[in-house]
Amino acid sequence: MKKRFSFTRNCMISIVKTKEQGYGVFTQEPIPSGASVLVVPQTDFISKENILKMPEINEWISGLEQLTDRQVIMMFYIYCKFSGEKNGVTDKYKSYVEKLSDRVLTCLGWDPESIEYKLLRGTGLDSAVEAKDLKLFHEFQSLGLDKIDCDQFAWADFIYWSRCMETPAGTVIVPMIDFCNHSLTPNAHWELENGSMHLITNHDLEQGEQITISYGEKSDNELLFLHGFALAQNTFLELSVSPPFIEYQMEEDEDGVQTRLVTFKSRLLQRLELERVIKIHAPVSLLPDKQWNPTCGLISDDTFLTLFVCMMTPQDGFILKMNPDIELEIHAQPVPIEKTRMIQTLQKHPLYNVLVLRIWSVLQQIVQYHLDLINETDDPEPSSLEIRYALICRNKQISLLNKAILLLEHLIETWAGLKDVQAYLQSTNC
């Protein structure tokens, strides 16, 4: 029988190395449906609260003030993996930590000169990797860490994001359960009950069967970025890009006006509880399906509103002020900073359809730009697991983008033919 971890209960499982998925959780005996195959008490969760109760860790991170929950968990992993200390903490977690990968397994760990990395061009993952690398470097520098290096910091960030779970107890990592691999048809799930995490089977399992859970509905881009794999059978497609603030398309910002407007718009998005990201999905139809956001699933209602914020200009009657918090006026009338009220106000705006056409045109430019970038690189033979994962993401993005182009061409043609839009275009061309 495989050695069990000292901090688990009711263990009917073993942790086994798989061919493509790293380690996985496997049954050691037949298990019926609805059985709790593993119970991990909350006191054994890897969380900021529990870590700060460990004197060894507290001493090791002394002098580092106001660390976030994520940073404390990262420092715990770095301590256990690289510090070389031998004490109660490292002894308890030794067999667990030994099974963790020594390197970053996601596309964040790929060589920028490799074939697989070049295949990410245009998929959205290329810019995401660059932004993440820069963010991690600045974070590492700001913390002033002298006991570790930047590579160890990046490794701990990978461990955190590939294993963390959102629970009612907060964002934590649950040892043993974090070795469960993802499946589109999982045979188990987790539940938090009476302060413990239970791993419960969805149906009868045979001896030696791998126990899988769902990481949630995620695109292959997100799976590759956070967990280091992609699934050919995954039907959830998504391209994430930065908000296309119209100010970025204007001439040089000599007096800082455009920069201030982008800052104000970012604050407005925050007040509206909108993500500062544009998520594009494969449309389910090519026929506009409703008055507000008629994109057939290409973008969400929230993304549609985000794009309106991106397209607003003072020339269209939109005025943003900081007084001291963000305020919005449309044609000198204050607008409540609330999603529903703002949508209602936008729909009454005399240039509403002009703004919508502007959104379709910008989306078309974004989609075509990414499609052109992808097509600059030819498909190689899938000679490695990394290349195969990159090709899965790349080919699915091509499918998504081609469908998006067809819908956007139809939307542009429809909105450009509206009488109020034609009147506006004729007046601006005079």
XYZ file of C-alpha atoms in Angstrom:
430
model
C 0.000 0.000 0.000
C 1.201 3.493 -0.857
C 2.242 5.708 2.039
C -0.542 8.012 3.148
C -0.120 11.601 4.200
C -0.094 12.119 7.951
C -2.508 15.043 7.783
C -5.380 13.250 5.961
C -8.258 11.089 7.179
C -10.275 8.217 5.658
C -7.753 7.732 2.870
C -8.761 5.078 0.284
C -6.530 6.505 -2.413
C -2.979 6.663 -3.700
C -1.068 9.361 -5.563
C 0.379 7.951 -8.789
C 2.489 9.470 -11.561
C 0.576 9.583 -14.858
C 1.895 9.735 -18.407
C 0.683 13.229 -19.317
C -1.033 14.758 -16.278
C 1.691 14.720 -13.653
C 0.497 13.019 -10.500
C -3.106 11.905 -10.140
C -5.382 10.466 -7.477
C -6.321 6.788 -7.893
C -8.533 4.423 -5.957
C -6.954 1.602 -3.976
C -10.192 -0.399 -3.782
C -13.674 -0.382 -5.352
C -15.639 2.635 -4.079
C -19.425 3.106 -4.285
C -21.196 6.227 -5.527
C -21.581 8.988 -2.958
C -18.674 7.780 -0.821
C -16.386 10.257 0.894
C -13.022 8.887 -0.202
C -10.969 11.592 1.453
C -11.564 14.046 4.273
C -9.148 16.916 4.919
C -9.866 19.022 8.017
C -9.763 22.794 7.679
C -6.772 22.879 10.042
C -4.775 21.102 7.318
C -5.725 23.513 4.523
C -2.799 25.467 3.146
C -4.125 28.918 3.921
C -2.734 32.173 5.258
C -4.517 31.606 8.558
C -2.962 28.186 9.094
C 0.491 29.103 7.787
C 0.822 32.075 10.150
C 0.294 29.656 13.062
C 3.552 27.892 12.121
C 6.423 29.497 14.117
C 9.018 28.287 11.593
C 7.303 30.057 8.704
C 6.624 33.180 10.745
C 10.308 33.470 11.585
C 11.333 32.848 7.969
C 9.085 35.615 6.579
C 9.698 38.054 9.423
C 10.278 41.543 8.063
C 7.870 41.037 5.152
C 4.865 43.163 5.994
C 1.332 43.125 4.605
C 1.718 39.999 2.532
C -1.457 38.959 0.713
C -3.032 35.539 1.253
C -1.514 34.372 -2.025
C 1.954 35.641 -1.144
C 1.913 33.913 2.260
C 0.922 30.618 0.592
C 3.661 31.096 -2.004
C 6.255 31.685 0.714
C 5.092 28.496 2.454
C 5.761 26.448 -0.686
C 9.120 28.105 -1.279
C 10.106 27.416 2.341
C 9.136 23.728 2.114
C 10.706 23.232 -1.327
C 13.899 25.293 -1.255
C 14.847 26.421 2.254
C 16.664 23.203 3.192
C 15.273 23.460 6.721
C 14.424 20.253 8.597
C 11.736 20.687 11.225
C 8.133 19.794 12.022
C 6.741 21.724 9.079
C 9.024 20.328 6.385
C 8.750 16.805 7.824
C 4.937 16.912 7.790
C 4.722 18.112 4.185
C 7.817 16.333 2.812
C 6.063 13.541 0.895
C 3.491 16.027 -0.426
C 6.006 18.652 -1.591
C 8.266 16.029 -3.191
C 5.481 15.237 -5.638
C 5.186 18.848 -6.816
C 6.817 19.680 -10.127
C 10.226 21.354 -9.907
C 9.423 23.667 -12.798
C 6.600 25.812 -14.164
C 4.526 23.479 -16.345
C 2.284 26.105 -17.938
C 3.078 28.184 -21.034
C 4.625 30.690 -18.612
C 7.539 28.281 -18.361
C 8.071 27.828 -22.091
C 11.203 29.083 -23.837
C 10.271 32.195 -25.892
C 12.326 30.791 -28.781
C 10.587 27.401 -28.758
C 8.136 26.238 -31.419
C 5.330 25.866 -28.908
C 5.755 29.422 -27.636
C 5.709 30.863 -31.156
C 2.457 28.985 -31.792
C 0.812 31.101 -29.087
C 1.150 34.207 -31.268
C -2.277 35.740 -31.857
C -4.112 33.413 -29.459
C -4.134 35.968 -26.639
C -1.816 33.744 -24.614
C 1.268 35.469 -26.027
C 0.316 38.855 -24.573
C -0.974 37.222 -21.365
C 2.379 35.500 -20.786
C 4.328 38.717 -21.401
C 2.076 40.702 -19.051
C 2.292 38.020 -16.356
C 6.100 37.811 -16.560
C 6.385 41.573 -16.157
C 3.881 41.653 -13.306
C 5.669 38.867 -11.418
C 9.050 40.570 -11.867
C 7.760 43.875 -10.476
C 6.012 42.076 -7.603
C 9.200 40.202 -6.728
C 11.214 43.427 -6.831
C 8.697 45.325 -4.682
C 8.775 42.692 -1.924
C 12.549 42.965 -1.587
C 13.028 39.219 -1.158
C 16.651 38.310 -0.475
C 16.215 34.662 0.550
C 14.870 33.458 -2.786
C 15.265 34.224 -6.494
C 12.743 35.316 -9.098
C 12.508 31.831 -10.638
C 11.485 30.347 -7.282
C 8.930 33.119 -6.887
C 7.486 32.351 -10.356
C 7.400 28.625 -9.487
C 5.431 29.316 -6.301
C 2.993 31.494 -8.247
C 2.424 28.592 -10.651
C 1.851 26.190 -7.757
C -0.657 28.588 -6.197
C -2.760 29.272 -9.292
C -2.717 25.659 -10.529
C -3.907 24.296 -7.172
C -5.929 26.938 -5.341
C -9.667 26.513 -4.753
C -12.345 29.110 -4.079
C -14.235 27.939 -0.982
C -16.517 29.540 1.620
C -13.398 29.523 3.796
C -11.577 31.662 1.217
C -8.992 30.840 -1.414
C -7.034 27.850 -0.135
C -5.093 24.805 -1.297
C -6.248 21.449 0.018
C -3.450 18.856 0.106
C -4.212 15.575 -1.672
C -7.390 16.919 -3.271
C -5.155 19.320 -5.203
C -3.681 16.273 -6.985
C -7.065 15.496 -8.553
C -6.873 16.107 -12.296
C -9.533 17.903 -14.333
C -12.102 16.138 -16.479
C -14.999 17.291 -18.641
C -16.871 14.295 -17.172
C -15.598 14.151 -13.567
C -16.309 11.135 -11.407
C -16.005 13.058 -8.124
C -16.533 16.474 -6.570
C -15.602 18.245 -3.367
C -17.829 19.575 -0.607
C -17.006 21.663 2.454
C -18.842 20.253 5.459
C -18.341 20.771 9.197
C -15.001 22.464 8.664
C -13.564 19.692 6.476
C -13.155 19.179 2.745
C -14.741 15.957 1.497
C -13.896 14.322 -1.828
C -17.095 12.516 -2.863
C -17.605 10.079 -5.733
C -20.251 10.806 -8.390
C -20.687 7.127 -9.292
C -19.203 3.721 -8.527
C -15.454 3.536 -9.065
C -13.328 0.482 -9.750
C -10.027 -0.278 -8.062
C -7.176 1.584 -9.776
C -9.480 4.156 -11.418
C -8.321 7.748 -11.512
C -10.461 10.160 -9.469
C -11.159 13.375 -11.382
C -12.965 16.599 -10.576
C -13.999 19.660 -12.594
C -11.931 22.842 -12.431
C -14.957 24.708 -13.764
C -15.928 25.906 -17.231
C -12.618 27.135 -18.609
C -11.322 27.672 -22.117
C -8.208 25.845 -23.263
C -6.362 29.159 -23.118
C -7.156 29.439 -19.425
C -6.377 25.780 -18.745
C -2.986 26.084 -20.460
C -2.194 29.388 -18.742
C -3.126 28.242 -15.219
C -2.723 24.457 -15.248
C -0.476 23.569 -18.167
C -2.739 21.487 -20.404
C -5.446 21.738 -23.078
C -8.255 19.361 -24.019
C -9.203 18.636 -27.617
C -12.765 17.772 -26.471
C -13.282 21.091 -24.656
C -16.015 23.103 -26.420
C -15.715 26.285 -24.348
C -13.914 28.839 -26.553
C -12.734 32.266 -25.427
C -10.304 35.003 -26.458
C -9.384 37.540 -23.775
C -7.907 40.907 -24.761
C -7.264 44.233 -23.060
C -10.005 46.907 -23.264
C -9.649 48.862 -26.542
C -9.921 52.357 -25.097
C -10.545 54.707 -28.014
C -7.943 57.090 -26.571
C -5.225 54.603 -27.595
C -6.130 55.264 -31.244
C -5.741 59.033 -30.952
C -2.729 61.195 -31.711
C 0.115 61.747 -29.254
C -1.024 62.648 -25.761
C 1.150 65.710 -25.208
C -0.891 67.230 -22.370
C -1.952 63.932 -20.766
C -5.664 64.298 -21.594
C -5.980 60.823 -23.119
C -4.083 59.236 -20.242
C -6.417 60.873 -17.713
C -9.473 59.725 -19.660
C -8.225 56.127 -19.647
C -7.620 56.415 -15.892
C -11.134 57.790 -15.383
C -12.653 55.071 -17.559
C -10.763 52.381 -15.634
C -12.183 53.781 -12.413
C -15.678 53.793 -13.954
C -15.314 50.109 -14.902
C -14.272 49.360 -11.329
C -17.287 51.212 -9.911
C -19.570 49.287 -12.272
C -17.916 46.027 -11.136
C -16.855 45.254 -14.694
C -13.697 43.316 -15.522
C -10.989 45.257 -17.305
C -10.871 42.631 -20.020
C -12.773 41.892 -23.225
C -13.813 38.239 -23.532
C -14.839 37.071 -26.996
C -16.677 33.758 -27.492
C -17.883 31.795 -30.486
C -21.355 33.102 -31.467
C -24.178 30.571 -31.435
C -25.926 32.194 -34.410
C -25.392 34.846 -37.090
C -28.748 36.543 -36.472
C -28.948 39.421 -33.918
C -31.068 38.094 -31.067
C -32.051 41.103 -28.900
C -31.951 44.875 -28.661
C -29.240 45.175 -25.991
C -26.112 43.245 -26.945
C -27.394 41.454 -30.071
C -24.188 39.437 -30.493
C -25.549 35.898 -30.120
C -23.103 35.100 -27.329
C -20.028 36.659 -28.992
C -19.643 38.906 -25.944
C -21.485 39.046 -22.628
C -23.769 41.888 -21.545
C -21.051 43.078 -19.166
C -18.447 43.064 -21.942
C -20.845 45.008 -24.172
C -21.144 47.674 -21.465
C -17.354 47.675 -21.013
C -16.979 48.392 -24.730
C -19.405 51.327 -24.455
C -17.175 52.790 -21.749
C -14.158 52.255 -24.007
C -15.858 54.074 -26.908
C -17.170 57.105 -24.958
C -15.722 60.498 -25.938
C -16.398 64.068 -24.785
C -17.385 64.867 -28.382
C -20.302 62.420 -27.990
C -21.471 64.178 -24.830
C -19.786 61.916 -22.262
C -17.971 63.758 -19.476
C -16.031 61.934 -16.732
C -14.949 63.731 -13.557
C -13.232 62.824 -10.300
C -15.023 64.644 -7.472
C -13.495 62.984 -5.421
C -14.758 59.674 -6.853
C -15.647 59.074 -10.481
C -18.744 60.837 -11.860
C -20.344 60.525 -15.294
C -22.406 63.113 -17.140
C -24.127 62.575 -20.477
C -25.086 65.833 -22.175
C -24.624 67.661 -18.850
C -26.983 65.275 -17.020
C -25.553 63.194 -14.132
C -25.827 59.429 -14.655
C -25.986 57.012 -11.693
C -22.965 54.701 -11.622
C -25.055 51.525 -11.761
C -25.281 48.980 -14.590
C -29.033 48.936 -15.246
C -29.473 52.716 -15.033
C -26.467 53.274 -17.250
C -27.728 50.849 -19.907
C -31.117 52.589 -19.913
C -29.430 55.970 -20.338
C -27.171 54.726 -23.139
C -30.109 53.304 -25.083
C -31.743 56.765 -25.046
C -28.587 58.496 -26.266
C -29.120 60.115 -29.718
C -25.856 58.526 -30.948
C -26.583 55.097 -29.469
C -26.526 53.259 -32.818
C -23.406 55.166 -33.875
C -21.642 53.982 -30.729
C -22.821 50.420 -31.349
C -21.416 50.544 -34.892
C -18.176 51.833 -33.439
C -18.101 48.818 -31.108
C -18.678 46.370 -33.971
C -15.890 48.007 -36.003
C -13.388 47.890 -33.144
C -14.255 44.263 -32.377
C -13.758 43.413 -36.038
C -10.315 45.048 -35.976
C -9.371 43.089 -32.837
C -10.557 39.773 -34.247
C -8.910 40.307 -37.634
C -5.639 41.374 -35.976
C -5.459 38.166 -33.941
C -6.431 36.020 -36.909
C -3.680 37.595 -39.042
C -1.102 36.996 -36.293
C -2.073 33.346 -35.969
C -1.879 32.811 -39.730
C 1.700 34.118 -39.834
C 2.878 30.801 -38.351
C 2.491 27.432 -40.055
C 1.361 24.359 -38.131
C 4.289 22.072 -37.224
C 4.098 18.371 -36.449
C 2.873 17.759 -32.848
C 6.227 16.314 -31.807
C 5.855 17.181 -28.112
C 3.100 17.497 -25.538
C 3.646 21.265 -25.358
C 3.310 21.661 -29.143
C 0.145 19.543 -29.096
C -1.381 21.751 -26.377
C -0.389 24.914 -28.257
C -1.970 23.575 -31.464
C -5.212 22.771 -29.643
C -5.453 26.365 -28.407
C -4.382 27.803 -31.750
C -6.815 25.790 -33.892
C -9.738 26.514 -31.590
C -8.941 30.215 -31.668
C -8.952 30.134 -35.479
C -12.416 28.561 -35.391
C -13.668 31.138 -32.892
C -12.228 34.092 -34.809
C -13.604 32.972 -38.176
C -17.102 32.683 -36.691
C -16.700 36.080 -35.033
C -15.659 37.698 -38.331
C -18.800 36.422 -40.073
C -21.106 37.753 -37.357
C -19.351 41.116 -37.095
C -19.520 41.636 -40.864
C -23.274 41.087 -40.649
C -23.641 43.421 -37.634
C -21.605 46.179 -39.306
C -23.630 45.934 -42.496
C -26.902 46.050 -40.529
C -25.959 49.023 -38.310
C -24.315 50.979 -41.123
C -27.645 50.838 -42.960
C -29.660 52.440 -40.143
C -31.024 55.871 -41.051
C -29.690 57.703 -37.980
C -26.229 56.179 -38.512
C -26.193 57.136 -42.188
C -27.260 60.696 -41.311
C -24.440 60.920 -38.733
C -21.836 59.553 -41.162
C -22.927 61.978 -43.888
C -22.736 64.944 -41.490
C -19.253 64.034 -40.306
C -18.016 63.615 -43.889
C -19.175 67.105 -44.925
